[in-house]
């Protein structure tokens, strides 16, 4: 999994029929210290994440291992909203803070 | 998923038998702001996309999760035509606009 | 899928038993304009491609979705010989030409 | 598999239901000589690894091939704690040493 | 598949139970001309490769398509020992030579 910030949305009316009703969010990747990187990915949201939140997402076939994305043409899923992460004993991100 | 622009077509007569009848499109990747990048991919079109349109595509095994691509040697599929996408409250692309 | 040119062969006598009889070709990747790139991949040939031909190949689990490669330890397969491809209205490659 | 050092933890309360109870660790990748690289990944721990330990992790669908991660939206798993590794006859890492 | 040289070994006592008895080798990647690159991967050996040998390895789910690695948390497998490879009519590597 990688860490990312939810920064936007994608609207697509004409899409594969099994993807109807899905919410597509634009995620901008974060480096290990919480700094925004250039890379992005469009992911389906399986946990009710909102704009501005820091999340974990899973890629590839693992992105289909949620009730919502099972058997869907989806290669990235938000599977967790991050409360906090810590590296080398330092808090790099704290949702409350 | 990643965002890309449909920029071309690939014609292949001699191909794996399960791929007969598929339409192969050349996609040029877009960065998070909608600028064309160097990277490209050849994808099967599952949604009736045309040259010049902005699309989302899924890679890997997820590219086989459409009726059209099921059990095919296909590792990239266009699964949505993008109407609009927004990042940090700014519209980065608008099909109508 | 990506576009590549068949530039060589790999011979391997001592290999996994399910891979006996397979033909391994060295593919050098092409950029969107048909220029050779540094990247390469060794792929199983499912379509009878020859040295010098331009092909499409699929990677990952999709590389096992041919009769030949089913259930094999193969992560790249040539699934189409390219006749022609076109980008932005310009022919970038033409087998006949 | 790649080699990495366990450098941190991620806490996520609101996550996909099948991921409840999992421990998410931040891994910083190591190069072939054991030097820390910039790349990181968040992995589920299947072997009881602790902060500071050197581990091997598997990515993609292979990350779901443990009892713990089976059918979970998990694309990286720690599947081994490294005791020692050796390259070109030189010990690059020794847990005891 | 990619070409690599077997340059080392990894010892891991505490590992996922399904991986008991596996041999983990460190592979350093080779470019198309046979020159060592910086990239490496730790792979399970399915063909009896030894230090110094040039091999082909498969990644991702394809790495589980051998009798040895089936259903294991293994994302890279050596599936062939290379005898020789040729690019543009030139021998780039010859095991005997």
Short mmCIF file of C-alpha atoms in Angstrom, two decimals:
data_model
loop_
_atom_site.label_atom_id
_atom_site.label_comp_id
_atom_site.label_asym_id
_atom_site.label_seq_id
_atom_site.Cartn_x
_atom_site.Cartn_y
_atom_site.Cartn_z
CA UNK A 1 0.00 0.00 0.00
CA UNK A 2 1.02 3.58 -0.46
CA UNK A 3 0.05 6.76 1.35
CA UNK A 4 -1.72 9.55 -0.49
CA UNK A 5 -3.87 12.62 -0.05
CA UNK A 6 -7.33 12.83 -1.59
CA UNK A 7 -7.11 15.93 -3.78
CA UNK A 8 -9.92 15.63 -6.31
CA UNK A 9 -12.68 13.79 -8.12
CA UNK A 10 -13.29 12.30 -11.56
CA UNK A 11 -16.76 12.23 -13.12
CA UNK A 12 -17.41 9.60 -15.79
CA UNK A 13 -20.94 8.96 -17.05
CA UNK A 14 -20.06 6.58 -19.86
CA UNK A 15 -18.25 3.76 -18.11
CA UNK A 16 -18.18 -0.03 -17.87
CA UNK A 17 -21.56 -1.20 -16.57
CA UNK A 18 -20.11 -2.93 -13.50
CA UNK A 19 -18.63 0.40 -12.36
CA UNK A 20 -21.95 2.23 -12.11
CA UNK A 21 -22.34 4.10 -8.84
CA UNK A 22 -18.65 4.06 -7.94
CA UNK A 23 -16.94 7.17 -6.63
CA UNK A 24 -13.59 7.93 -8.29
CA UNK A 25 -11.15 10.04 -6.33
CA UNK A 26 -7.85 11.56 -7.42
CA UNK A 27 -5.05 10.68 -5.00
CA UNK A 28 -1.72 12.48 -4.92
CA UNK A 29 1.03 10.33 -3.47
CA UNK A 30 2.90 11.23 -0.31
CA UNK A 31 6.53 10.41 0.37
CA UNK A 32 7.62 8.67 3.56
CA UNK A 33 7.70 12.03 5.39
CA UNK A 34 4.25 13.14 4.25
CA UNK A 35 5.35 15.51 1.50
CA UNK A 36 3.22 15.59 -1.66
CA UNK A 37 4.83 13.91 -4.68
CA UNK A 38 4.08 14.38 -8.37
CA UNK A 39 2.58 10.91 -8.88
CA UNK A 40 -1.17 10.43 -8.75
CA UNK A 41 -3.70 7.66 -9.17
CA UNK A 42 -7.47 7.54 -9.60
CA UNK A 43 -8.93 5.16 -7.01
CA UNK A 44 -12.34 3.84 -6.06
CA UNK A 45 -13.29 4.78 -2.52
CA UNK A 46 -14.28 1.82 -0.34
CA UNK A 47 -14.21 3.58 3.02
CA UNK A 48 -15.97 6.94 2.71
CA UNK A 49 -12.92 9.16 2.35
CA UNK A 50 -13.27 12.88 1.72
CA UNK A 51 -11.27 15.57 -0.03
CA UNK A 52 -8.19 16.51 2.00
CA UNK A 53 -7.95 13.23 3.91
CA UNK A 54 -4.82 11.09 4.02
CA UNK A 55 -5.46 7.51 2.99
CA UNK A 56 -3.84 4.17 2.16
CA UNK A 57 -4.60 2.59 -1.18
CA UNK A 58 -3.99 -0.86 -2.62
CA UNK A 59 -3.17 -1.49 -6.29
CA UNK A 60 -3.62 -4.28 -8.80
CA UNK A 61 -5.77 -7.33 -8.17
CA UNK A 62 -5.75 -6.48 -4.46
CA UNK A 63 -7.86 -3.44 -5.31
CA UNK A 64 -10.72 -5.85 -6.09
CA UNK A 65 -10.71 -7.45 -2.64
CA UNK A 66 -13.46 -5.30 -1.15
CA UNK A 67 -17.21 -5.92 -1.31
CA UNK A 68 -17.57 -2.81 -3.46
CA UNK A 69 -14.87 -3.52 -6.05
CA UNK A 70 -15.15 -7.32 -6.37
CA UNK A 71 -14.95 -8.36 -10.05
CA UNK A 72 -14.76 -4.71 -11.20
CA UNK A 73 -12.29 -3.16 -13.67
CA UNK A 74 -10.70 -1.28 -10.80
CA UNK A 75 -6.93 -1.36 -10.16
CA UNK A 76 -6.71 1.02 -7.18
CA UNK A 77 -8.86 1.21 -4.05
CA UNK A 78 -8.76 3.34 -0.93
CA UNK A 79 -8.87 0.69 1.80
CA UNK A 80 -8.08 2.83 4.84
CA UNK A 81 -8.24 6.37 6.15
CA UNK A 82 -5.04 7.15 8.01
CA UNK A 83 -5.26 8.43 11.59
CA UNK A 84 -1.55 8.72 12.11
CA UNK A 85 1.75 7.41 10.85
CA UNK A 86 5.14 7.40 12.44
CA UNK A 87 8.61 6.87 11.02
CA UNK A 88 11.81 6.54 13.08
CA UNK A 89 9.87 7.48 16.19
CA UNK A 90 8.58 10.75 14.71
CA UNK A 91 4.94 11.44 13.94
CA UNK A 92 4.78 12.28 10.23
CA UNK A 93 1.02 12.80 10.10
CA UNK A 94 -1.77 13.06 12.64
CA UNK A 95 -5.34 13.45 11.44
CA UNK A 96 -6.40 15.16 14.61
CA UNK A 97 -3.41 17.46 14.61
CA UNK B 1 -6.61 3.95 -12.78
CA UNK B 2 -4.79 6.64 -14.71
CA UNK B 3 -6.01 9.44 -16.95
CA UNK B 4 -5.03 9.51 -20.60
CA UNK B 5 -5.96 10.93 -23.96
CA UNK B 6 -6.86 8.66 -26.88
CA UNK B 7 -4.34 9.64 -29.55
CA UNK B 8 -4.22 6.75 -32.00
CA UNK B 9 -4.98 3.23 -33.13
CA UNK B 10 -3.09 -0.04 -33.61
CA UNK B 11 -4.05 -2.52 -36.32
CA UNK B 12 -3.05 -6.15 -35.80
CA UNK B 13 -4.40 -8.87 -38.07
CA UNK B 14 -2.29 -11.73 -36.75
CA UNK B 15 -3.18 -11.89 -33.10
CA UNK B 16 -4.19 -14.33 -30.38
CA UNK B 17 -7.52 -15.91 -31.38
CA UNK B 18 -9.35 -14.69 -28.26
CA UNK B 19 -8.53 -11.09 -29.22
CA UNK B 20 -10.32 -11.16 -32.56
CA UNK B 21 -12.60 -8.16 -33.05
CA UNK B 22 -11.04 -6.03 -30.32
CA UNK B 23 -10.24 -2.38 -30.92
CA UNK B 24 -6.77 -1.31 -29.77
CA UNK B 25 -6.27 2.34 -28.98
CA UNK B 26 -3.07 4.23 -28.20
CA UNK B 27 -3.39 6.25 -25.00
CA UNK B 28 -1.00 9.02 -24.02
CA UNK B 29 -0.91 9.57 -20.28
CA UNK B 30 -1.96 12.84 -18.66
CA UNK B 31 -0.47 14.25 -15.51
CA UNK B 32 -2.62 15.37 -12.59
CA UNK B 33 -3.16 18.77 -14.27
CA UNK B 34 -4.14 17.36 -17.64
CA UNK B 35 -0.83 17.91 -19.40
CA UNK B 36 0.29 15.21 -21.87
CA UNK B 37 3.15 13.04 -20.61
CA UNK B 38 5.60 10.91 -22.61
CA UNK B 39 4.26 7.56 -21.39
CA UNK B 40 1.75 5.64 -23.48
CA UNK B 41 -0.11 2.37 -23.38
CA UNK B 42 -2.13 0.37 -25.89
CA UNK B 43 -5.54 -0.43 -24.40
CA UNK B 44 -8.65 -2.30 -25.44
CA UNK B 45 -11.68 -0.05 -25.58
CA UNK B 46 -14.64 -1.31 -23.53
CA UNK B 47 -16.72 1.88 -23.61
CA UNK B 48 -16.78 3.23 -27.16
CA UNK B 49 -14.11 5.92 -26.79
CA UNK B 50 -12.98 7.96 -29.77
CA UNK B 51 -9.80 9.72 -30.85
CA UNK B 52 -9.24 12.87 -28.82
CA UNK B 53 -11.29 11.82 -25.81
CA UNK B 54 -9.98 11.78 -22.26
CA UNK B 55 -10.41 8.43 -20.55
CA UNK B 56 -9.60 6.39 -17.47
CA UNK B 57 -7.91 3.05 -17.96
CA UNK B 58 -7.25 0.11 -15.65
CA UNK B 59 -4.12 -2.05 -15.85
CA UNK B 60 -3.14 -5.62 -15.02
CA UNK B 61 -5.66 -8.31 -14.15
CA UNK B 62 -8.27 -5.59 -13.54
CA UNK B 63 -8.18 -4.92 -17.28
CA UNK B 64 -9.90 -8.28 -17.76
CA UNK B 65 -12.90 -7.43 -15.55
CA UNK B 66 -15.18 -6.32 -18.37
CA UNK B 67 -17.49 -8.51 -20.45
CA UNK B 68 -15.36 -7.74 -23.50
CA UNK B 69 -11.93 -8.51 -22.06
CA UNK B 70 -12.74 -11.44 -19.75
CA UNK B 71 -10.07 -14.17 -20.07
CA UNK B 72 -8.24 -12.23 -22.80
CA UNK B 73 -4.51 -11.48 -23.03
CA UNK B 74 -5.26 -7.84 -22.37
CA UNK B 75 -3.46 -5.85 -19.65
CA UNK B 76 -5.03 -2.40 -20.18
CA UNK B 77 -8.65 -1.44 -20.72
CA UNK B 78 -10.47 1.86 -21.11
CA UNK B 79 -13.22 1.55 -18.53
CA UNK B 80 -14.55 5.13 -18.49
CA UNK B 81 -14.79 8.23 -20.61
CA UNK B 82 -14.05 11.26 -18.45
CA UNK B 83 -16.59 14.08 -18.33
CA UNK B 84 -14.67 16.23 -15.93
CA UNK B 85 -12.01 16.07 -13.27
CA UNK B 86 -11.16 18.46 -10.53
CA UNK B 87 -8.08 18.84 -8.34
CA UNK B 88 -7.77 21.21 -5.35
CA UNK B 89 -11.09 22.78 -6.29
CA UNK B 90 -9.98 23.60 -9.83
CA UNK B 91 -11.46 22.02 -12.95
CA UNK B 92 -8.54 20.40 -14.80
CA UNK B 93 -10.62 19.03 -17.66
CA UNK B 94 -14.18 19.43 -18.87
CA UNK B 95 -15.36 17.42 -21.86
CA UNK B 96 -17.98 19.96 -22.74
CA UNK B 97 -15.65 22.85 -22.33
CA UNK C 1 -0.03 -3.55 -23.90
CA UNK C 2 3.16 -1.98 -25.15
CA UNK C 3 4.76 -1.87 -28.57
CA UNK C 4 8.14 -3.46 -29.16
CA UNK C 5 10.45 -4.83 -31.81
CA UNK C 6 11.58 -8.46 -31.77
CA UNK C 7 15.37 -8.18 -31.64
CA UNK C 8 16.62 -11.53 -30.36
CA UNK C 9 16.18 -14.94 -28.78
CA UNK C 10 16.94 -16.63 -25.46
CA UNK C 11 17.83 -20.32 -25.25
CA UNK C 12 17.20 -22.08 -21.94
CA UNK C 13 17.46 -25.86 -21.70
CA UNK C 14 17.08 -26.14 -17.92
CA UNK C 15 13.72 -24.55 -17.24
CA UNK C 16 10.49 -25.14 -15.37
CA UNK C 17 8.84 -28.27 -16.80
CA UNK C 18 5.65 -26.47 -17.85
CA UNK C 19 7.72 -24.15 -20.07
CA UNK C 20 9.15 -26.91 -22.27
CA UNK C 21 8.82 -26.15 -25.97
CA UNK C 22 8.20 -22.42 -25.53
CA UNK C 23 10.01 -19.90 -27.71
CA UNK C 24 11.49 -16.97 -25.80
CA UNK C 25 12.06 -13.76 -27.72
CA UNK C 26 13.86 -10.59 -26.67
CA UNK C 27 11.70 -7.51 -27.24
CA UNK C 28 13.07 -3.97 -27.25
CA UNK C 29 10.43 -1.41 -26.38
CA UNK C 30 9.32 1.29 -28.80
CA UNK C 31 8.17 4.75 -27.78
CA UNK C 32 4.91 6.23 -29.04
CA UNK C 33 6.65 7.38 -32.24
CA UNK C 34 8.26 4.05 -32.99
CA UNK C 35 11.76 4.88 -31.77
CA UNK C 36 13.67 2.10 -29.97
CA UNK C 37 13.96 2.59 -26.21
CA UNK C 38 16.48 1.07 -23.78
CA UNK C 39 13.95 -1.14 -21.99
CA UNK C 40 13.55 -4.78 -22.98
CA UNK C 41 11.57 -7.81 -21.93
CA UNK C 42 11.79 -11.52 -22.68
CA UNK C 43 8.39 -12.73 -23.89
CA UNK C 44 6.83 -16.00 -24.97
CA UNK C 45 5.62 -15.87 -28.55
CA UNK C 46 1.96 -16.86 -28.98
CA UNK C 47 1.49 -15.64 -32.56
CA UNK C 48 4.46 -16.76 -34.64
CA UNK C 49 6.43 -13.51 -34.61
CA UNK C 50 9.85 -13.30 -36.23
CA UNK C 51 13.03 -11.30 -35.68
CA UNK C 52 12.57 -7.70 -36.84
CA UNK C 53 8.80 -7.63 -36.51
CA UNK C 54 6.91 -5.05 -34.49
CA UNK C 55 4.56 -6.58 -31.93
CA UNK C 56 2.25 -5.86 -29.01
CA UNK C 57 2.87 -7.70 -25.77
CA UNK C 58 0.84 -8.12 -22.60
CA UNK C 59 2.39 -8.33 -19.12
CA UNK C 60 1.53 -9.87 -15.78
CA UNK C 61 -1.30 -12.36 -15.32
CA UNK C 62 -2.71 -11.28 -18.69
CA UNK C 63 0.32 -12.93 -20.28
CA UNK C 64 -1.14 -16.29 -19.26
CA UNK C 65 -4.45 -15.76 -21.10
CA UNK C 66 -3.45 -17.63 -24.26
CA UNK C 67 -3.79 -21.35 -24.94
CA UNK C 68 0.00 -21.62 -25.05
CA UNK C 69 0.82 -19.81 -21.80
CA UNK C 70 -2.11 -20.86 -19.59
CA UNK C 71 -0.87 -21.76 -16.07
CA UNK C 72 2.77 -21.17 -17.07
CA UNK C 73 5.39 -19.11 -15.20
CA UNK C 74 5.29 -16.54 -17.98
CA UNK C 75 4.78 -12.82 -17.30
CA UNK C 76 5.04 -11.45 -20.85
CA UNK C 77 3.47 -12.71 -24.06
CA UNK C 78 3.43 -11.46 -27.64
CA UNK C 79 -0.30 -11.42 -28.42
CA UNK C 80 -0.31 -9.51 -31.71
CA UNK C 81 1.89 -8.69 -34.67
CA UNK C 82 1.41 -5.03 -35.57
CA UNK C 83 0.42 -4.15 -39.14
CA UNK C 84 0.30 -0.43 -38.58
CA UNK C 85 -0.13 2.16 -35.87
CA UNK C 86 -1.13 5.74 -36.08
CA UNK C 87 -0.82 8.63 -33.62
CA UNK C 88 -2.32 12.10 -34.09
CA UNK C 89 -3.28 11.18 -37.63
CA UNK C 90 0.27 10.21 -38.60
CA UNK C 91 1.35 6.68 -39.48
CA UNK C 92 4.16 5.80 -37.06
CA UNK C 93 4.73 2.30 -38.39
CA UNK C 94 3.56 0.31 -41.38
CA UNK C 95 4.63 -3.30 -41.74
CA UNK C 96 4.27 -3.21 -45.49
CA UNK C 97 6.11 0.05 -45.82
CA UNK D 1 10.66 -9.95 -3.23
CA UNK D 2 12.58 -6.92 -2.10
CA UNK D 3 14.58 -6.19 1.03
CA UNK D 4 13.52 -3.41 3.37
CA UNK D 5 13.87 -2.10 6.90
CA UNK D 6 10.84 -1.71 9.15
CA UNK D 7 10.91 1.99 10.06
CA UNK D 8 7.39 2.85 11.21
CA UNK D 9 3.71 2.16 11.67
CA UNK D 10 0.41 3.36 10.22
CA UNK D 11 -2.75 3.55 12.30
CA UNK D 12 -6.07 3.40 10.45
CA UNK D 13 -9.34 3.00 12.34
CA UNK D 14 -11.71 3.48 9.43
CA UNK D 15 -10.70 0.76 6.99
CA UNK D 16 -12.18 -2.00 4.85
CA UNK D 17 -13.90 -4.49 7.16
CA UNK D 18 -11.77 -7.45 6.05
CA UNK D 19 -8.64 -5.58 7.19
CA UNK D 20 -9.69 -5.27 10.83
CA UNK D 21 -6.96 -6.30 13.22
CA UNK D 22 -4.13 -6.10 10.71
CA UNK D 23 -0.84 -4.42 11.61
CA UNK D 24 0.45 -1.97 8.98
CA UNK D 25 4.16 -1.29 8.95
CA UNK D 26 6.14 1.28 6.98
CA UNK D 27 9.04 -0.31 5.12
CA UNK D 28 11.92 1.65 3.64
CA UNK D 29 13.58 -0.18 0.79
CA UNK D 30 17.21 -1.29 0.88
CA UNK D 31 19.51 -1.49 -2.11
CA UNK D 32 21.50 -4.62 -2.90
CA UNK D 33 24.23 -3.51 -0.48
CA UNK D 34 21.89 -2.78 2.40
CA UNK D 35 21.79 1.00 2.04
CA UNK D 36 18.45 2.72 2.70
CA UNK D 37 16.71 4.00 -0.44
CA UNK D 38 14.02 6.68 -0.77
CA UNK D 39 11.25 4.27 -1.75
CA UNK D 40 8.83 2.97 0.85
CA UNK D 41 5.78 0.76 1.06
CA UNK D 42 3.15 0.08 3.71
CA UNK D 43 2.91 -3.68 4.27
CA UNK D 44 0.88 -6.04 6.40
CA UNK D 45 3.03 -8.03 8.77
CA UNK D 46 2.55 -11.80 8.54
CA UNK D 47 5.59 -12.87 10.55
CA UNK D 48 5.80 -10.74 13.70
CA UNK D 49 8.41 -8.24 12.53
CA UNK D 50 9.42 -5.33 14.73
CA UNK D 51 10.69 -1.80 14.19
CA UNK D 52 14.31 -1.82 13.04
CA UNK D 53 14.27 -5.32 11.60
CA UNK D 54 15.29 -6.16 8.05
CA UNK D 55 12.63 -8.07 6.15
CA UNK D 56 11.61 -9.43 2.76
CA UNK D 57 8.24 -8.42 1.38
CA UNK D 58 6.13 -9.68 -1.52
CA UNK D 59 3.94 -7.42 -3.66
CA UNK D 60 0.78 -7.71 -5.72
CA UNK D 61 -1.46 -10.77 -5.63
CA UNK D 62 1.36 -12.74 -3.98
CA UNK D 63 0.85 -10.53 -0.92
CA UNK D 64 -2.45 -12.32 -0.37
CA UNK D 65 -0.91 -15.79 -0.19
CA UNK D 66 -0.66 -15.97 3.60
CA UNK D 67 -3.32 -17.16 6.02
CA UNK D 68 -3.57 -13.63 7.40
CA UNK D 69 -3.94 -11.72 4.12
CA UNK D 70 -6.01 -14.19 2.06
CA UNK D 71 -8.77 -12.35 0.13
CA UNK D 72 -7.80 -9.00 1.71
CA UNK D 73 -7.22 -5.66 -0.06
CA UNK D 74 -3.52 -5.95 0.72
CA UNK D 75 -0.83 -5.54 -1.96
CA UNK D 76 2.31 -5.90 0.17
CA UNK D 77 3.14 -8.40 2.89
CA UNK D 78 6.19 -9.05 5.03
CA UNK D 79 6.76 -12.77 4.48
CA UNK D 80 10.18 -13.20 6.05
CA UNK D 81 12.51 -11.67 8.63
CA UNK D 82 16.04 -11.65 7.22
CA UNK D 83 18.82 -13.26 9.25
CA UNK D 84 21.55 -12.57 6.77
CA UNK D 85 22.15 -11.83 3.13
CA UNK D 86 25.24 -12.14 1.05
CA UNK D 87 26.21 -10.71 -2.33
CA UNK D 88 29.36 -11.62 -4.28
CA UNK D 89 30.65 -13.54 -1.29
CA UNK D 90 30.33 -10.57 1.07
CA UNK D 91 27.91 -10.42 3.98
CA UNK D 92 25.74 -7.34 3.40
CA UNK D 93 23.60 -7.77 6.51
CA UNK D 94 23.70 -9.97 9.57
CA UNK D 95 20.90 -9.72 12.12
CA UNK D 96 23.12 -10.94 14.92
CA UNK D 97 25.97 -8.69 13.99
CA UNK E 1 10.63 -12.14 -18.00
CA UNK E 2 13.89 -10.37 -17.36
CA UNK E 3 17.49 -11.53 -17.48
CA UNK E 4 19.62 -11.45 -14.34
CA UNK E 5 22.72 -12.88 -12.73
CA UNK E 6 22.54 -14.85 -9.49
CA UNK E 7 24.80 -12.91 -7.15
CA UNK E 8 23.81 -13.91 -3.65
CA UNK E 9 21.56 -15.57 -1.09
CA UNK E 10 19.12 -14.51 1.62
CA UNK E 11 18.64 -16.54 4.79
CA UNK E 12 15.32 -16.15 6.63
CA UNK E 13 14.41 -18.49 9.47
CA UNK E 14 11.25 -16.72 10.62
CA UNK E 15 9.06 -16.71 7.53
CA UNK E 16 5.55 -17.50 6.40
CA UNK E 17 4.90 -21.20 7.03
CA UNK E 18 4.17 -21.99 3.37
CA UNK E 19 7.64 -20.74 2.43
CA UNK E 20 9.54 -23.27 4.57
CA UNK E 21 12.32 -24.98 2.65
CA UNK E 22 12.48 -22.44 -0.16
CA UNK E 23 15.82 -21.14 -1.41
CA UNK E 24 15.96 -17.34 -1.83
CA UNK E 25 18.51 -16.00 -4.27
CA UNK E 26 19.56 -12.40 -4.93
CA UNK E 27 19.40 -11.57 -8.63
CA UNK E 28 21.07 -8.52 -10.15
CA UNK E 29 19.40 -7.43 -13.37
CA UNK E 30 21.18 -7.43 -16.73
CA UNK E 31 20.53 -4.99 -19.52
CA UNK E 32 19.84 -6.15 -23.07
CA UNK E 33 23.58 -6.40 -23.74
CA UNK E 34 24.36 -8.41 -20.62
CA UNK E 35 25.75 -5.59 -18.52
CA UNK E 36 24.90 -5.61 -14.79
CA UNK E 37 22.36 -2.99 -13.74
CA UNK E 38 21.70 -1.55 -10.29
CA UNK E 39 18.29 -3.17 -9.85
CA UNK E 40 17.94 -6.42 -7.94
CA UNK E 41 15.23 -8.80 -6.83
CA UNK E 42 15.06 -11.70 -4.38
CA UNK E 43 13.62 -14.73 -6.16
CA UNK E 44 12.73 -18.29 -5.29
CA UNK E 45 14.72 -20.78 -7.31
CA UNK E 46 12.58 -23.35 -9.17
CA UNK E 47 15.30 -24.75 -11.43
CA UNK E 48 18.44 -25.39 -9.38
CA UNK E 49 20.36 -22.25 -10.31
CA UNK E 50 23.73 -21.51 -8.72
CA UNK E 51 25.71 -18.40 -7.84
CA UNK E 52 27.15 -16.77 -10.96
CA UNK E 53 24.62 -18.23 -13.38
CA UNK E 54 22.54 -16.14 -15.76
CA UNK E 55 18.82 -16.79 -15.44
CA UNK E 56 15.36 -15.65 -16.51
CA UNK E 57 12.86 -14.79 -13.83
CA UNK E 58 9.10 -14.16 -13.87
CA UNK E 59 7.37 -11.65 -11.60
CA UNK E 60 3.96 -11.17 -10.04
CA UNK E 61 1.31 -13.89 -10.05
CA UNK E 62 3.23 -15.69 -12.79
CA UNK E 63 5.92 -16.40 -10.18
CA UNK E 64 3.46 -18.78 -8.50
CA UNK E 65 2.96 -20.94 -11.60
CA UNK E 66 5.53 -23.58 -10.69
CA UNK E 67 4.97 -26.70 -8.58
CA UNK E 68 7.30 -25.26 -5.93
CA UNK E 69 5.76 -21.78 -5.61
CA UNK E 70 2.06 -22.56 -6.10
CA UNK E 71 -0.06 -20.62 -3.57
CA UNK E 72 3.05 -19.15 -1.90
CA UNK E 73 3.72 -15.50 -1.00
CA UNK E 74 6.36 -15.37 -3.72
CA UNK E 75 6.40 -12.63 -6.37
CA UNK E 76 9.57 -13.59 -8.28
CA UNK E 77 10.75 -17.01 -9.47
CA UNK E 78 13.73 -18.20 -11.47
CA UNK E 79 12.06 -20.26 -14.21
CA UNK E 80 14.98 -20.84 -16.54
CA UNK E 81 18.77 -20.99 -16.61
CA UNK E 82 20.01 -19.20 -19.71
CA UNK E 83 22.32 -21.06 -22.10
CA UNK E 84 22.67 -18.25 -24.56
CA UNK E 85 20.98 -15.10 -25.75
CA UNK E 86 21.37 -13.19 -28.94
CA UNK E 87 20.36 -9.65 -29.92
CA UNK E 88 20.61 -8.20 -33.44
CA UNK E 89 22.49 -11.28 -34.57
CA UNK E 90 25.17 -10.93 -31.88
CA UNK E 91 25.68 -13.38 -29.03
CA UNK E 92 25.34 -11.36 -25.83
CA UNK E 93 25.89 -14.28 -23.47
CA UNK E 94 26.98 -17.87 -23.82
CA UNK E 95 27.05 -20.10 -20.75
CA UNK E 96 29.70 -22.33 -22.22
CA UNK E 97 31.83 -19.45 -23.36
#
